């Protein structure tokens, strides 16, 4: 049910949706919010109120990171009581990381925070940006008959799918279906109606207070295994001063080489106090470290299972947990739990 007295805050950070082509070079460059509004006149026909706060300098999402995530959380916190929902426009390249980070930074959310963008700039006739933006705005104000938001989560809406943000991955650099949520079902599908699946959506306990978090620690790394990875590469990562967490992207169900040099280096890292989390390189499925010897050995030397967590969610969760000063064992405990629906816990 659309609430026509509702208000949405649109936070424009940049990305293709607001870019224009340089006439000489054809290179896409960011434009300001006025340009975006001019190209989506439909915005003024929506019956609810839309305010906007653009980033002073719109950026390509390759430049998004912890500082920009904090800026977004600050904007949401300062405006939380005034709006029914929030839509964040950003580039698609790092949108799954932003959505994952925001899902941890915005605890007990009771209003929708929907990220969207587009593959084609809004000024292009075939743009996917208009549909994405307009439907994301509608989702941000959609409520049940009791007046509660239908999707009070950090989500990505893209093409026609509403997905839990910390379950998403960018799967295509050109197709309009740029994202998928391969280890968790879609939260809503937009066709002639927007069909929500309330049984899959997280609703905070009534009267719980939303908490806004700003602490992130970037002393983390991602190691993607590949056949032929050298001891020197691995050693140099383990030796990074102050490194606290590693997301180890392994093969299949969480398998890694069984050679002793490999296991010795990883074990050295674990013994130094680094939390090593095992996630799969596969697009879907879960790590099962007891299934093969090649996974069991990792478990025996102290590597944690990331289960079905995406790399994007695992790395931002480590930043969040270490940012809050948790000890190694506390971080390990939390990595086994689901904080914002990012992991399927048995
Ligand atoms: N490079 C762009 C960005 O992520 C791509 C996009 O917007 O989809 O900012």
XYZ file of C-alpha atoms and ligand atoms in Angstrom:
355
model
C 0.000 0.000 0.000
C 1.593 3.280 -1.059
C 1.438 5.905 1.633
C 0.730 9.193 -0.138
C 1.577 11.226 2.938
C 4.975 9.622 3.008
C 8.363 11.174 2.441
C 11.489 9.603 1.009
C 15.010 10.906 1.256
C 17.032 10.284 -1.893
C 20.776 10.250 -1.326
C 22.646 10.685 -4.576
C 26.277 9.587 -4.463
C 27.034 9.241 -8.201
C 27.427 6.305 -10.560
C 26.349 5.711 -14.144
C 22.753 6.697 -13.448
C 23.778 10.357 -13.239
C 26.626 10.333 -15.751
C 26.868 11.927 -19.178
C 29.098 11.100 -22.099
C 31.941 13.448 -22.878
C 31.150 14.535 -26.446
C 34.779 14.196 -27.593
C 36.053 11.104 -25.821
C 32.821 9.198 -25.101
C 34.025 8.679 -21.510
C 31.296 8.705 -18.838
C 31.585 11.460 -16.230
C 29.460 12.203 -13.169
C 26.884 14.949 -13.327
C 24.976 16.725 -10.595
C 21.554 15.923 -9.155
C 19.741 18.634 -11.126
C 20.611 16.757 -14.314
C 19.092 13.585 -12.917
C 15.857 15.316 -11.951
C 15.592 16.952 -15.335
C 15.774 13.533 -17.011
C 13.204 11.873 -14.753
C 10.247 14.269 -14.896
C 8.139 11.354 -13.575
C 9.600 12.103 -10.141
C 7.287 15.084 -9.808
C 4.283 12.849 -10.625
C 4.867 10.509 -7.698
C 2.280 11.331 -5.066
C 4.577 11.242 -2.079
C 7.251 13.734 -1.129
C 10.840 13.220 -2.286
C 13.688 15.259 -0.868
C 17.263 14.784 -1.863
C 20.719 15.159 -0.448
C 23.389 14.748 -3.107
C 27.060 14.173 -2.394
C 28.855 17.442 -3.077
C 30.989 15.706 -5.662
C 29.238 12.684 -7.257
C 31.659 9.775 -7.548
C 32.175 6.591 -9.497
C 31.481 3.797 -7.032
C 35.075 2.597 -7.433
C 35.825 5.519 -5.098
C 33.266 4.471 -2.477
C 34.573 3.091 0.789
C 34.262 3.311 4.567
C 34.319 7.141 4.620
C 31.436 7.361 2.146
C 29.482 4.649 4.011
C 29.851 6.673 7.211
C 28.694 9.783 5.394
C 25.558 7.919 4.244
C 24.875 6.593 7.762
C 25.286 10.146 9.128
C 22.750 11.501 6.602
C 20.301 8.704 7.453
C 20.719 9.177 11.216
C 20.233 12.948 11.007
C 17.063 12.499 8.948
C 15.749 9.215 10.291
C 12.662 10.505 12.077
C 11.620 12.746 9.219
C 11.383 10.150 6.456
C 9.552 6.884 5.858
C 12.335 5.425 3.776
C 15.652 6.117 2.077
C 16.887 5.507 -1.452
C 20.592 5.601 -2.178
C 21.749 6.076 -5.740
C 25.235 4.800 -6.343
C 27.273 3.071 -9.028
C 26.793 -0.639 -9.376
C 30.457 -1.647 -9.258
C 30.753 -1.606 -5.472
C 27.059 -1.498 -4.581
C 27.098 -4.986 -3.019
C 29.930 -3.885 -0.684
C 28.071 -0.700 0.288
C 24.836 -2.591 0.887
C 26.666 -5.164 3.021
C 28.495 -2.530 5.083
C 25.316 -0.478 5.609
C 23.403 -3.573 6.748
C 25.810 -3.845 9.701
C 26.068 -0.101 10.338
C 22.283 0.359 10.505
C 21.166 -1.970 13.286
C 17.485 -2.801 13.961
C 16.329 -0.863 10.964
C 12.586 -0.276 10.807
C 12.545 1.733 7.583
C 13.614 0.671 4.079
C 17.067 1.694 2.847
C 17.118 0.821 -0.849
C 20.214 1.074 -3.018
C 19.853 1.315 -6.753
C 21.581 2.671 -9.843
C 21.691 1.763 -13.494
C 23.736 0.262 -16.281
C 22.879 3.036 -18.747
C 22.936 6.744 -17.860
C 19.570 8.297 -17.197
C 19.940 10.554 -20.239
C 20.008 7.550 -22.617
C 16.675 6.609 -24.199
C 16.977 2.915 -23.257
C 18.101 3.660 -19.713
C 17.244 1.180 -16.980
C 17.717 3.964 -14.445
C 14.186 5.344 -14.518
C 12.468 2.050 -13.679
C 15.032 1.248 -11.021
C 14.726 4.648 -9.385
C 10.936 4.935 -9.491
C 10.312 1.417 -8.158
C 12.971 1.841 -5.460
C 11.184 5.021 -4.332
C 7.848 3.196 -4.201
C 9.363 0.343 -2.175
C 10.767 2.915 0.248
C 7.238 4.096 1.124
C 5.324 0.818 0.772
C 3.574 -0.165 4.001
C 1.284 -2.896 5.276
C -2.256 -2.001 6.451
C -0.894 -1.556 9.989
C 1.399 1.171 8.695
C 4.658 -0.757 9.034
C 7.228 -0.694 6.253
C 7.051 -3.770 4.022
C 10.808 -4.057 3.516
C 12.644 -2.462 6.468
C 16.058 -3.740 5.435
C 19.099 -2.507 3.551
C 18.243 -3.822 0.089
C 19.356 -3.544 -3.499
C 16.594 -3.067 -6.021
C 17.699 -3.755 -9.578
C 15.811 -4.554 -12.766
C 12.740 -6.066 -11.112
C 14.221 -7.710 -8.042
C 14.396 -6.589 -4.443
C 17.274 -8.358 -2.726
C 18.717 -8.379 0.771
C 21.739 -6.125 0.294
C 24.261 -8.255 2.159
C 23.356 -11.293 0.026
C 23.971 -9.616 -3.317
C 26.818 -9.799 -5.808
C 27.256 -7.906 -9.045
C 27.006 -10.619 -11.680
C 27.012 -8.719 -14.952
C 28.838 -5.630 -16.197
C 26.462 -4.907 -19.055
C 23.151 -6.692 -18.576
C 20.244 -4.877 -16.934
C 20.067 -7.811 -14.549
C 23.297 -6.745 -12.876
C 22.799 -8.311 -9.435
C 21.709 -11.533 -7.952
C 21.222 -12.988 -4.519
C 22.259 -16.559 -5.051
C 22.227 -17.860 -1.496
C 19.046 -16.188 -0.297
C 15.671 -15.865 -2.024
C 14.481 -12.620 -3.598
C 12.549 -10.425 -1.115
C 10.130 -8.974 -3.643
C 9.534 -9.002 -7.367
C 8.204 -6.014 -9.270
C 5.829 -6.662 -12.159
C 2.412 -5.103 -12.513
C 2.416 -5.306 -8.697
C 5.293 -5.434 -6.274
C 4.989 -8.875 -4.675
C 6.702 -8.970 -1.292
C 7.643 -12.174 0.518
C 7.149 -11.112 4.141
C 8.215 -14.523 5.412
C 11.704 -13.848 4.022
C 12.051 -10.238 5.178
C 13.599 -9.250 8.517
C 11.328 -7.147 10.735
C 12.788 -5.709 13.931
C 10.914 -6.311 17.181
C 8.247 -3.645 17.632
C 9.470 -0.552 19.526
C 13.136 -1.491 19.057
C 15.399 1.482 18.481
C 17.537 1.752 15.388
C 21.255 2.095 16.132
C 23.699 3.870 13.861
C 27.285 2.638 13.807
C 30.333 4.425 12.464
C 33.317 2.357 13.490
C 35.084 0.347 10.804
C 38.605 -1.082 10.769
C 40.184 -1.514 7.352
C 43.021 -3.780 8.518
C 41.545 -6.642 6.522
C 42.356 -8.371 3.241
C 40.844 -10.732 0.691
C 42.925 -13.579 -0.724
C 41.503 -15.318 -3.762
C 43.199 -18.687 -4.250
C 44.297 -19.740 -7.717
C 46.265 -22.760 -8.881
C 49.890 -21.603 -8.832
C 49.589 -19.056 -6.008
C 53.111 -18.611 -4.671
C 54.455 -18.751 -1.118
C 55.857 -15.229 -1.606
C 52.421 -13.801 -2.405
C 50.795 -15.469 0.561
C 53.652 -14.640 2.946
C 53.632 -10.977 1.998
C 49.927 -10.699 2.860
C 50.273 -12.487 6.192
C 53.176 -10.152 7.028
C 51.141 -6.934 6.586
C 51.523 -4.984 9.854
C 48.327 -4.839 11.976
C 46.405 -7.151 9.650
C 43.468 -8.475 11.684
C 41.260 -10.376 9.295
C 41.465 -12.245 6.002
C 38.650 -13.457 3.793
C 40.076 -16.537 2.075
C 38.234 -17.279 -1.162
C 38.676 -21.006 -1.593
C 37.558 -23.563 -4.148
C 34.169 -25.292 -4.192
C 32.886 -26.283 -0.768
C 35.802 -24.537 0.968
C 38.837 -26.428 -0.262
C 42.465 -25.270 -0.473
C 45.826 -26.789 -1.426
C 47.078 -29.460 0.956
C 50.770 -28.646 0.460
C 52.546 -28.010 3.723
C 54.021 -24.630 2.693
C 50.515 -23.342 2.108
C 49.062 -24.651 5.362
C 52.121 -23.475 7.332
C 51.738 -19.883 6.119
C 48.000 -19.785 6.849
C 48.595 -21.343 10.280
C 51.306 -18.771 10.977
C 48.723 -16.058 10.244
C 46.133 -17.659 12.543
C 48.725 -18.012 15.321
C 49.668 -14.328 14.906
C 46.038 -13.516 15.747
C 44.596 -13.010 12.267
C 40.984 -14.182 11.867
C 40.859 -16.170 8.621
C 37.380 -16.735 7.185
C 36.767 -19.312 4.480
C 34.267 -18.355 1.759
C 33.758 -20.052 -1.576
C 34.757 -18.630 -4.949
C 31.609 -20.211 -6.375
C 28.749 -17.873 -7.125
C 26.445 -19.893 -4.885
C 26.575 -22.657 -2.320
C 28.167 -22.918 1.075
C 31.511 -23.790 2.621
C 31.446 -27.214 4.283
C 34.825 -27.745 5.823
C 34.118 -31.302 6.904
C 33.265 -32.508 3.420
C 36.754 -32.946 1.946
C 40.143 -33.429 3.530
C 41.264 -30.257 1.704
C 38.724 -28.282 3.728
C 39.072 -30.202 6.980
C 42.787 -29.388 7.168
C 41.976 -25.675 7.030
C 39.535 -26.113 9.900
C 42.165 -27.991 11.903
C 44.609 -25.094 11.670
C 42.015 -22.587 12.907
C 40.388 -21.231 9.739
C 36.724 -20.333 10.286
C 33.884 -21.289 7.998
C 32.124 -18.355 6.381
C 29.297 -20.743 5.413
C 27.314 -19.132 2.573
C 28.389 -15.530 3.239
C 29.416 -13.526 0.176
C 32.925 -12.096 0.021
C 31.408 -8.603 0.120
C 29.517 -9.338 3.324
C 32.413 -11.215 4.957
C 34.971 -8.463 4.416
C 32.671 -5.627 5.552
C 31.561 -7.690 8.575
C 35.205 -8.090 9.605
C 35.704 -4.311 9.214
C 32.620 -3.711 11.358
C 33.518 -6.175 14.125
C 37.170 -5.142 14.406
C 36.064 -1.498 14.171
C 34.101 -2.030 17.367
C 37.183 -3.244 19.193
C 36.140 -6.873 19.495
C 38.846 -9.355 20.445
C 39.874 -12.177 18.116
C 37.658 -14.703 19.898
C 34.696 -12.311 19.980
C 35.090 -11.671 16.247
C 35.259 -15.422 15.646
C 32.072 -15.896 17.635
C 30.239 -13.181 15.686
C 31.469 -14.460 12.334
C 29.622 -17.697 13.089
C 26.403 -15.800 13.764
C 24.081 -13.867 11.510
C 24.023 -10.154 12.402
C 21.825 -8.872 9.606
C 20.726 -11.971 7.729
C 24.037 -12.249 5.854
C 24.689 -15.887 6.736
C 22.541 -18.986 6.905
C 23.091 -20.354 10.380
C 21.996 -23.935 10.977
N 31.501 2.578 -12.855
C 30.148 2.802 -12.448
C 30.108 2.895 -10.938
O 30.102 1.899 -10.278
C 29.270 1.730 -12.939
C 27.821 1.910 -12.552
O 27.395 2.934 -12.090
O 27.061 0.990 -12.747
O 30.092 3.992 -10.428
